[in-house]
Amino acid sequence: MSTRVLLLFLLIFVVAETNAQQKDKPNILWIVSEDNSPFLGCYGDTFATTPNLDKFAKQGILYKNAFATAPVCAPSRNTLITGMYAPSLGTEHMRSTYPVPDYVKFFPRYFREAGYYTTNNSKKDYNTTDQLEAWDESSGKATYKNRKPGQPFFAVFNLNVSHESGIHTAVPTEKLKHDPEKVKLPPYHPATPEMKHDWAQYYDKLEEMDRQAGALLKELEAEGLAENTIVFYYSDNGGILGRSKRFVYESGLRVPLIIRFPEKYSGLAPNTPGSVTDRIVTFNDFAPSVLSLAGLEIPAHMQGKAFLGSKEVKERAYAYGFRGRMDERTDLSRTVRDKKFRYIRNYLPHKIYAQYLEYLWKAPSMPSWEAEFKAGRLNEDQKKFWQEKPAEELFDIENDPHNIHNLAADPKYKDILLKLRKANHDWLIESQDVGFIPEALLSKISETTPLRDYSKSGKYELSKVIETAEIASSRDKSHLKELIKRLSDKDAVVRYWAVIGTIVLKDDAIAAKVKLQPLLSDPEVAVRIAAAEALLAFGETDAAVQTLSEALKSENQMARVQALNVLETIGAKAQPAFENVKSLLKGNPKDSDYDVRAAKKILELTSK
């Protein structure tokens, strides 16, 4: 046999072997709805009208404990597409585009390299620089039908009908399918007409979402692909009414997840069709799990763990979650959930839950809730949303699914509190959480260095930063002496958190005043702004407002947002800064710019 014939034979053999391997690989289909908690009949919601997903649940495995890592879409989707915890990458803040290291690939790229056809229809919103090479197709027309004959596919369909924008414009009550008077409100919501109407309209949107999901499942069957395709259904975060989306409670982080395995791939299924599992899974785990199902290698940098397939690992003990800046409002919280309890640590507890967000307030229910608060007509559970946060929260999920009764101060739960507090602390260190760098500084660092690389460079004193943030947020005045000492620390991030500690302590931190004044000239703008906020509370208005006004001229948008957040709290005292506030609105600014939104709110409040 000639060498040429031999090479041709080998080529034919390799191609045939590759085709055979590809044909044996499962197709994977993701159906992703937006902004919904498990408001489905199959999850026990008797008010929901979701026959298609209820039927699908009987064919698949329903996960009781599935969690988004963030209670909002873009940071949550960043974790989904990378298999990395967003605070480890510096991508936790809403609609930021901070870069990730080159080795962090959007996981569909690994499928493409393995011969899969990858499609996304059509939302991305990955909260970092896009990676176009992840997809064969990504558009409103993207479909697995365009693949080569016999080519396996990984396909995503995003259903946006349940997005929170769906309640911004009220549908006439007579056109609603769900009766507002029959809605069962969570105990933290007042029964205003607008609140009941928004809930009913939301359930209508979920019914339409269910119809669309059903249509995708029928299309798969019509194409003769149902028996070769593993199908996931889940939501990108919880939601959508106030205190759900954007907040690290069950209502913001717990999502529906149902996975159907065809008989051909039943060996990959962890359980039988129609079963329910209480295994804890998070969005960190999705990328490694689908790679495992396809028999592909899981990159070592991924922090998630496979809960399916040949590389399945032992069940995780905890689901971790986070809250960073939400649109134009700065905040910082972290949370840990086991099968019975949710622990929340609020690192900026002096900020109320209900910081005004232009987009959130477009829902008629939000102004109605605020009006009830101002009129003094709310009960204790309904008022909490409009008040400052405790440093720590602990909830018994089984007995308190709406997270109303904070057990953090209850001596009976001390051991649980300490265990989950430690779990949170340990994960901050293990994951190298860069979210504790104030965003004005974080954004500056990202201009030259991906934040994940920065966290590993030795320049980020993580342990000391976390320790400072913990004592600063504790509301414990016994830490004041140490906080005052750290106001002079060489690390700007430590200085920032020491200042935050004085803000949290309010009048109990008056002894720090003399040490705070020099920080109005700190080299780091985030520290200057925080010092101004602290001194305003001690009656030092002129110099503090001047510092904030100067920050509004910064080229750093996140510095402007931080300063505007402070100026809004002091009303007419912010008058000397108004010209600089107004300047942010000149030159045809975009309403989507977060500093513009915050500036508009200040001018609106002071014009009344």
XYZ file of C-alpha atoms in Angstrom:
608
model
C 0.000 0.000 0.000
C 1.407 3.369 -1.033
C 2.023 6.086 1.521
C -0.540 8.290 -0.205
C -3.248 5.611 0.003
C -2.356 4.924 3.620
C -2.648 8.611 4.521
C -5.998 8.821 2.737
C -7.222 5.755 4.640
C -6.108 7.258 7.953
C -7.811 10.562 7.139
C -11.061 8.800 6.297
C -10.799 6.816 9.547
C -10.161 9.938 11.656
C -13.057 11.831 10.052
C -15.375 8.858 10.505
C -14.284 8.440 14.115
C -14.760 12.176 14.790
C -18.216 12.127 13.217
C -19.166 9.088 15.279
C -17.976 10.780 18.467
C -19.867 13.971 17.641
C -23.070 12.066 16.915
C -22.798 10.425 20.304
C -22.474 13.762 22.106
C -25.689 15.210 23.526
C -27.170 18.402 22.218
C -27.761 20.894 25.018
C -30.551 23.461 24.943
C -30.955 26.278 27.469
C -34.303 28.034 27.829
C -33.666 31.081 29.994
C -36.444 33.323 31.277
C -35.749 36.716 32.777
C -36.421 38.027 36.244
C -38.549 35.347 37.834
C -38.467 33.426 41.059
C -40.030 29.942 41.078
C -43.555 31.275 40.451
C -44.582 28.081 38.673
C -47.244 25.518 39.347
C -44.644 22.760 39.580
C -43.023 24.673 42.450
C -46.316 24.806 44.329
C -47.548 28.227 43.206
C -51.301 27.723 42.818
C -51.850 31.216 41.384
C -49.480 30.618 38.465
C -50.664 29.474 35.048
C -47.700 27.506 33.716
C -48.947 24.250 32.142
C -46.007 23.775 29.767
C -43.299 24.032 32.401
C -45.406 21.995 34.823
C -45.501 19.211 32.213
C -41.794 19.655 31.554
C -41.084 19.220 35.283
C -42.772 15.799 35.169
C -40.357 14.812 32.424
C -37.276 16.227 34.113
C -35.612 16.871 37.453
C -36.741 19.869 39.496
C -34.146 21.623 41.654
C -35.493 23.130 44.873
C -32.234 24.875 45.770
C -30.957 26.558 42.615
C -29.506 30.045 43.029
C -28.258 32.891 40.917
C -25.049 34.392 42.267
C -26.420 37.928 41.819
C -30.016 39.151 42.075
C -29.741 41.074 38.801
C -29.068 40.078 35.211
C -25.682 41.379 33.985
C -23.445 40.303 36.931
C -25.430 37.064 37.150
C -24.912 36.352 33.455
C -21.216 37.097 33.828
C -20.941 34.171 36.225
C -22.981 31.955 33.898
C -20.822 32.608 30.843
C -17.437 32.380 32.598
C -17.901 29.776 35.323
C -16.322 32.360 37.630
C -17.694 34.227 40.636
C -18.130 37.811 39.425
C -16.579 39.461 42.538
C -13.442 37.426 41.784
C -13.271 39.016 38.337
C -14.277 42.530 39.376
C -17.461 42.236 37.313
C -20.005 42.454 40.113
C -21.234 45.997 39.496
C -24.260 46.467 37.263
C -23.489 47.176 33.604
C -19.767 47.539 34.030
C -17.411 46.427 31.277
C -14.242 45.757 33.215
C -12.003 43.304 31.337
C -11.244 39.768 32.419
C -7.908 37.962 31.944
C -7.274 36.442 28.518
C -7.517 32.909 29.899
C -11.132 33.478 31.008
C -13.109 32.363 27.969
C -16.854 32.420 27.516
C -17.528 28.712 27.878
C -19.461 28.138 24.589
C -16.098 28.626 22.885
C -14.996 25.279 24.307
C -18.041 23.688 22.697
C -17.211 25.287 19.341
C -13.658 24.001 19.532
C -15.039 20.515 20.204
C -17.180 20.622 17.059
C -20.454 21.888 18.517
C -22.597 24.493 16.800
C -23.234 27.263 19.332
C -26.116 29.727 19.131
C -27.507 32.471 21.319
C -30.961 33.983 20.778
C -30.307 36.671 21.675
C -29.540 38.513 24.948
C -25.929 38.662 26.086
C -25.431 41.290 28.808
C -22.309 39.599 30.176
C -20.999 42.613 32.121
C -17.563 42.548 30.527
C -15.952 42.899 27.120
C -17.824 40.680 24.667
C -16.198 37.599 23.140
C -17.775 37.189 19.719
C -15.918 33.961 19.008
C -18.049 32.138 21.609
C -20.920 31.776 19.139
C -21.532 30.536 15.625
C -24.642 32.695 15.755
C -25.841 35.310 18.217
C -28.861 37.303 17.118
C -32.630 37.420 17.281
C -32.660 34.847 14.484
C -30.004 32.485 15.853
C -31.033 28.814 15.771
C -29.506 25.377 15.984
C -31.273 24.553 12.682
C -28.409 26.168 10.759
C -25.806 23.630 11.882
C -24.264 21.018 9.603
C -26.048 17.649 9.315
C -25.333 15.553 12.393
C -23.446 18.347 14.157
C -24.180 18.550 17.894
C -25.303 21.907 19.245
C -25.321 24.058 22.335
C -28.148 26.571 22.000
C -29.532 29.293 24.256
C -32.928 30.943 23.921
C -33.637 33.927 26.167
C -37.283 34.754 26.914
C -37.554 38.403 27.924
C -41.338 38.643 28.300
C -41.042 38.228 32.082
C -38.456 41.028 32.399
C -39.337 43.753 34.913
C -39.982 46.230 32.092
C -43.161 44.240 31.470
C -44.891 45.987 34.387
C -43.689 49.535 33.692
C -46.838 50.268 31.705
C -50.038 49.145 33.391
C -52.424 46.955 31.408
C -56.102 47.840 31.976
C -57.427 45.684 34.800
C -60.220 44.259 32.649
C -57.606 42.868 30.253
C -55.655 41.008 32.934
C -55.949 37.234 33.073
C -54.990 37.114 36.747
C -57.255 38.894 39.221
C -55.391 41.548 41.292
C -57.782 40.934 44.187
C -56.761 37.269 44.342
C -53.025 37.892 44.421
C -51.351 36.638 47.590
C -48.896 39.391 48.468
C -45.667 38.729 50.377
C -45.899 40.132 53.919
C -43.479 42.973 53.207
C -45.698 44.475 50.472
C -48.630 46.767 51.318
C -51.907 45.978 49.583
C -52.054 49.113 47.453
C -54.061 48.917 44.210
C -50.839 49.452 42.250
C -49.037 46.682 44.101
C -51.822 44.175 43.515
C -52.097 45.200 39.873
C -48.343 44.858 39.253
C -48.344 41.383 40.766
C -51.307 40.282 38.660
C -49.753 41.726 35.491
C -46.504 39.961 36.319
C -48.317 36.618 36.562
C -49.794 37.326 33.134
C -46.259 37.805 31.815
C -45.198 34.521 33.383
C -48.088 32.779 31.672
C -46.859 34.120 28.315
C -43.301 33.091 29.191
C -44.572 29.581 29.828
C -46.292 29.552 26.424
C -43.053 30.618 24.725
C -41.056 27.966 26.568
C -43.618 25.386 25.487
C -43.265 26.501 21.855
C -39.494 25.967 21.986
C -39.989 22.468 23.405
C -42.523 21.631 20.665
C -40.142 22.940 18.008
C -37.415 20.633 19.338
C -39.784 17.676 19.018
C -40.880 18.724 15.530
C -37.237 18.752 14.462
C -36.844 15.193 15.750
C -34.221 16.287 18.263
C -35.916 15.806 21.629
C -34.403 12.350 22.084
C -30.883 13.663 21.544
C -31.087 16.867 23.587
C -30.631 17.649 27.273
C -32.826 20.659 28.060
C -32.345 23.163 30.871
C -34.996 25.665 31.908
C -34.060 28.345 34.432
C -34.350 32.073 35.159
C -31.411 34.498 35.168
C -32.349 35.916 38.604
C -35.341 36.283 40.885
C -37.834 39.066 40.678
C -39.337 41.357 39.840
C -41.264 43.550 42.278
C -39.563 45.663 44.955
C -37.298 43.782 47.396
C -36.794 40.859 45.038
C -34.653 41.566 41.979
C -31.480 43.386 43.125
C -31.763 42.190 46.731
C -29.930 39.222 48.230
C -32.985 37.544 49.703
C -34.628 34.346 48.479
C -36.839 36.554 46.329
C -33.817 37.849 44.428
C -31.501 34.837 44.294
C -33.575 31.652 44.258
C -34.486 30.622 40.723
C -36.400 27.789 39.088
C -34.277 25.078 37.478
C -35.611 22.036 35.655
C -33.422 19.709 33.573
C -34.775 17.025 31.237
C -32.641 14.117 30.097
C -33.866 12.018 27.158
C -33.772 8.250 27.646
C -30.664 8.018 25.462
C -28.736 10.029 28.046
C -30.471 8.797 31.162
C -27.094 7.561 32.378
C -26.034 11.178 32.766
C -29.104 12.057 34.817
C -28.705 12.249 38.595
C -32.249 11.012 39.154
C -35.391 9.756 37.441
C -37.893 11.843 35.441
C -40.380 13.696 37.624
C -38.085 13.700 40.661
C -37.229 16.605 42.932
C -33.779 17.243 44.387
C -32.693 19.531 47.212
C -29.092 19.615 46.002
C -27.658 23.158 46.181
C -26.512 24.433 42.786
C -25.466 27.934 41.752
C -24.732 29.725 38.493
C -21.046 29.189 39.216
C -21.675 25.520 38.526
C -23.531 25.744 35.219
C -20.556 26.114 32.850
C -18.530 23.227 34.326
C -21.664 21.069 34.459
C -22.547 21.394 30.770
C -18.904 20.857 29.802
C -19.016 17.711 31.915
C -22.198 16.532 30.186
C -20.465 16.888 26.823
C -17.383 15.049 28.042
C -15.209 18.153 27.701
C -12.412 19.257 29.988
C -13.261 21.794 32.671
C -10.687 24.623 32.714
C -8.765 24.791 35.973
C -9.542 28.477 36.510
C -13.307 27.885 36.763
C -14.505 28.189 40.353
C -17.757 26.329 39.808
C -18.132 22.576 40.280
C -19.905 20.130 37.999
C -23.165 18.821 39.451
C -23.841 16.684 36.360
C -22.014 14.361 33.988
C -18.814 12.364 34.182
C -17.001 15.020 36.218
C -19.717 15.481 38.831
C -18.328 16.271 42.270
C -19.618 16.103 45.806
C -22.514 18.435 46.540
C -21.545 21.918 47.673
C -22.490 22.953 51.220
C -23.218 26.594 50.440
C -24.509 28.904 47.732
C -22.744 32.265 47.754
C -24.280 35.476 46.462
C -23.462 39.160 46.200
C -24.812 42.655 45.690
C -22.668 45.477 44.366
C -23.579 48.768 42.754
C -27.072 48.608 41.301
C -27.363 51.148 38.494
C -26.774 54.594 40.037
C -26.659 53.467 43.690
C -23.631 52.131 45.520
C -24.075 49.249 47.939
C -22.256 46.102 49.027
C -23.633 42.900 50.535
C -22.624 39.243 50.554
C -24.728 36.205 51.400
C -24.370 32.508 52.187
C -27.172 29.974 51.904
C -27.246 26.381 53.117
C -30.304 24.153 52.919
C -32.037 25.765 55.875
C -30.612 29.233 56.556
C -29.618 32.364 54.671
C -26.946 34.629 56.137
C -26.455 38.174 54.802
C -23.620 40.570 55.613
C -24.293 44.224 54.780
C -21.044 46.169 54.480
C -22.744 49.533 53.929
C -25.511 49.185 56.535
C -26.020 52.942 56.821
C -27.572 52.920 53.340
C -31.270 52.050 53.368
C -32.511 49.119 51.323
C -34.821 51.381 49.315
C -32.243 53.623 47.692
C -34.030 55.301 44.808
C -33.326 53.627 41.460
C -34.821 55.294 38.430
C -35.455 52.000 36.645
C -36.955 50.205 39.639
C -39.276 53.134 40.345
C -40.830 52.810 36.867
C -43.031 50.049 38.282
C -46.217 51.724 39.637
C -45.984 49.569 42.769
C -42.782 51.263 43.954
C -44.082 54.868 44.227
C -47.221 53.495 45.865
C -45.153 51.647 48.486
C -43.057 54.755 49.106
C -46.192 56.882 49.492
C -47.552 54.483 52.111
C -44.273 54.725 54.023
C -44.297 58.526 53.990
C -47.928 58.520 55.112
C -47.081 56.271 58.072
C -49.441 53.505 57.003
C -47.008 50.571 56.902
C -46.621 47.810 59.468
C -43.230 46.850 60.882
C -42.462 44.272 58.193
C -43.346 46.707 55.405
C -41.361 49.613 56.921
C -38.029 47.810 57.144
C -37.334 48.267 53.450
C -37.214 52.043 53.960
C -34.819 51.914 56.897
C -31.105 51.352 57.392
C -29.854 47.785 57.238
C -28.510 45.712 60.116
C -24.900 44.590 59.769
C -25.985 40.953 59.691
C -29.163 39.111 58.819
C -30.046 35.468 59.397
C -33.222 33.768 58.223
C -34.718 30.325 58.747
C -35.836 29.579 55.197
C -38.118 26.698 56.096
C -40.149 28.713 58.581
C -39.631 32.157 57.065
C -39.487 31.857 53.257
C -40.016 35.605 52.796
C -37.020 36.489 55.007
C -38.897 38.700 57.450
C -37.647 37.624 60.874
C -33.968 38.419 61.365
C -32.479 35.903 63.810
C -28.953 37.328 63.857
C -29.334 38.742 67.369
C -31.190 35.727 68.772
C -28.918 33.793 71.195
C -30.575 30.516 70.171
C -29.061 30.869 66.700
C -25.595 32.040 67.733
C -23.814 28.864 66.620
C -25.487 28.999 63.200
C -24.668 32.697 62.867
C -21.010 32.092 63.684
C -20.778 29.153 61.284
C -22.253 31.063 58.353
C -20.349 34.237 59.213
C -17.137 32.211 58.989
C -18.262 30.570 55.741
C -18.807 34.017 54.266
C -15.442 35.323 55.478
C -13.577 32.266 54.220
C -15.184 32.522 50.770
C -14.247 36.207 50.472
C -10.619 35.209 50.992
C -10.711 32.046 48.892
C -12.443 33.736 45.965
C -10.193 36.819 46.212
C -13.170 39.148 46.219
C -12.138 42.480 44.675
C -15.567 44.034 45.235
C -14.285 45.673 48.405
C -12.176 48.047 46.331
C -14.314 51.202 45.971
C -15.458 51.357 42.381
C -13.827 54.684 41.591
C -10.465 53.029 42.304
C -11.478 49.668 40.896
C -12.419 51.223 37.551
C -9.060 53.038 37.414
C -7.132 49.826 38.081
C -9.088 48.030 35.352
C -7.784 50.478 32.727
C -4.376 48.789 32.882
C -4.891 45.471 34.658
C -7.705 42.903 34.720
C -8.926 42.886 38.299
C -8.449 39.146 38.706
C -4.778 39.621 37.849
C -4.571 42.586 40.219
C -5.955 40.494 43.072
C -3.156 37.982 42.560
C -0.392 40.531 42.132
C 0.277 41.068 45.823
C -0.890 44.691 45.619
C -4.300 43.901 47.072
C -4.084 43.407 50.842
C -7.202 41.294 50.879
C -7.103 39.977 54.441
C -6.609 43.417 55.951
C -9.222 44.963 53.670
C -11.826 42.343 54.598
C -10.996 42.650 58.289
C -11.418 46.424 58.077
C -14.698 46.141 56.168
C -16.006 43.715 58.782
C -15.226 45.920 61.766
C -16.357 49.017 59.875
C -19.790 47.543 59.151
C -20.273 45.943 62.570
C -21.846 49.016 64.249
C -19.643 48.150 67.238
C -18.154 51.327 68.743
C -15.509 49.306 70.552
C -13.710 49.191 67.186
C -13.465 52.986 66.908
C -9.882 53.225 68.195
C -8.716 50.724 65.576
C -10.706 52.442 62.834
C -9.092 55.787 63.694
C -5.672 54.130 63.494
C -6.480 52.726 60.043
C -7.506 56.138 58.727
C -3.759 56.655 58.252
C -3.046 53.284 56.661
C -0.790 53.258 53.591
C -3.442 51.300 51.651
C -6.167 53.518 50.183
C -8.713 50.678 50.327
C -8.108 50.200 54.048
C -8.417 53.964 54.584
C -11.677 53.956 52.661
C -13.178 51.234 54.852
C -11.953 52.902 58.023
C -13.828 56.042 56.940
C -16.930 53.948 56.235
C -16.698 52.686 59.811
C -16.949 56.235 61.138
C -19.971 56.903 58.905
C -21.707 53.776 60.183
C -21.051 54.710 63.832
C -22.445 58.238 63.349
C -22.178 60.356 66.545
C -20.280 57.598 68.322
C -17.364 58.311 65.961
C -17.009 62.031 66.730
C -13.515 61.369 68.092
C -12.425 60.563 64.529
C -13.257 64.051 63.252
C -9.771 65.497 63.546
C -8.292 62.519 61.642
C -10.955 62.713 58.936
C -10.316 66.323 57.942
C -6.927 65.696 56.282
C -8.529 62.936 54.204
C -10.438 65.587 52.222
C -7.081 65.942 50.436
C -6.363 62.206 50.187
C -4.631 61.125 46.950
C -7.519 58.726 46.246
C -10.831 60.292 45.220
C -12.956 57.513 46.747
C -11.378 58.223 50.145
C -11.932 61.979 49.751
C -15.619 61.446 48.980
C -16.091 59.044 51.900
C -14.344 61.499 54.254
C -16.660 64.266 53.078
C -19.660 62.054 53.829
C -18.347 61.369 57.328
C -17.638 65.022 58.080
C -21.060 66.126 56.854
C -22.550 64.028 59.655
C -20.394 65.963 62.125
C -21.574 69.344 60.856
C -18.565 70.135 58.645
C -20.538 71.302 55.607
C -18.525 73.822 53.573
C -15.288 71.902 53.032
C -17.127 68.604 52.622
C -19.507 69.937 49.962
C -16.596 71.560 48.158
C -14.823 68.201 48.039
C -17.932 66.510 46.662
C -18.456 69.280 44.121
C -14.896 68.911 42.874
C -15.409 65.156 42.524
C -18.233 65.853 40.057
C -15.634 67.254 37.654
C -13.630 64.021 37.765
C -13.212 62.029 34.561
C -13.969 58.953 36.660
C -17.699 58.262 36.318
C -17.780 56.044 39.386
C -16.301 58.869 41.476
C -19.096 61.108 40.215
C -21.702 58.483 41.098
C -20.250 58.053 44.600
C -20.269 61.826 45.194
C -23.813 62.231 43.872
C -25.023 59.486 46.208
C -23.738 61.560 49.135
C -24.999 64.921 47.901
C -28.523 63.577 47.529
C -28.686 62.851 51.262
C -28.104 66.452 52.369
C -30.788 68.277 50.400
C -30.430 72.069 50.206
C -26.994 71.932 51.852
C -25.734 70.647 48.508
C -26.517 74.032 46.877
C -22.853 75.007 46.312
C -22.438 71.884 44.175
C -25.545 72.415 42.035
C -23.728 74.029 39.117
C -21.496 71.008 38.805
C -24.534 68.730 39.200
C -26.295 70.573 36.377
C -23.208 70.383 34.189
C -23.589 66.615 34.091
C -26.875 67.061 32.247
C -25.439 69.278 29.515
C -24.277 68.144 26.116
C -27.148 65.754 25.367
C -26.243 63.162 28.017
C -27.577 59.630 27.855
C -30.302 58.738 30.344
C -28.581 55.386 30.698
C -25.523 57.072 32.243
C -25.709 56.422 35.954
C -24.241 59.768 36.975
C -26.898 61.501 34.860
C -29.680 59.557 36.586
C -28.343 60.446 40.031
C -27.892 64.105 39.067
C -31.468 64.330 37.793
C -32.773 62.961 41.072
C -30.862 65.555 43.120
C -32.239 68.413 41.056
C -35.733 66.959 41.192
C -35.669 66.684 44.987
C -34.276 70.162 45.553
C -36.736 71.809 43.175
C -39.720 70.722 45.270
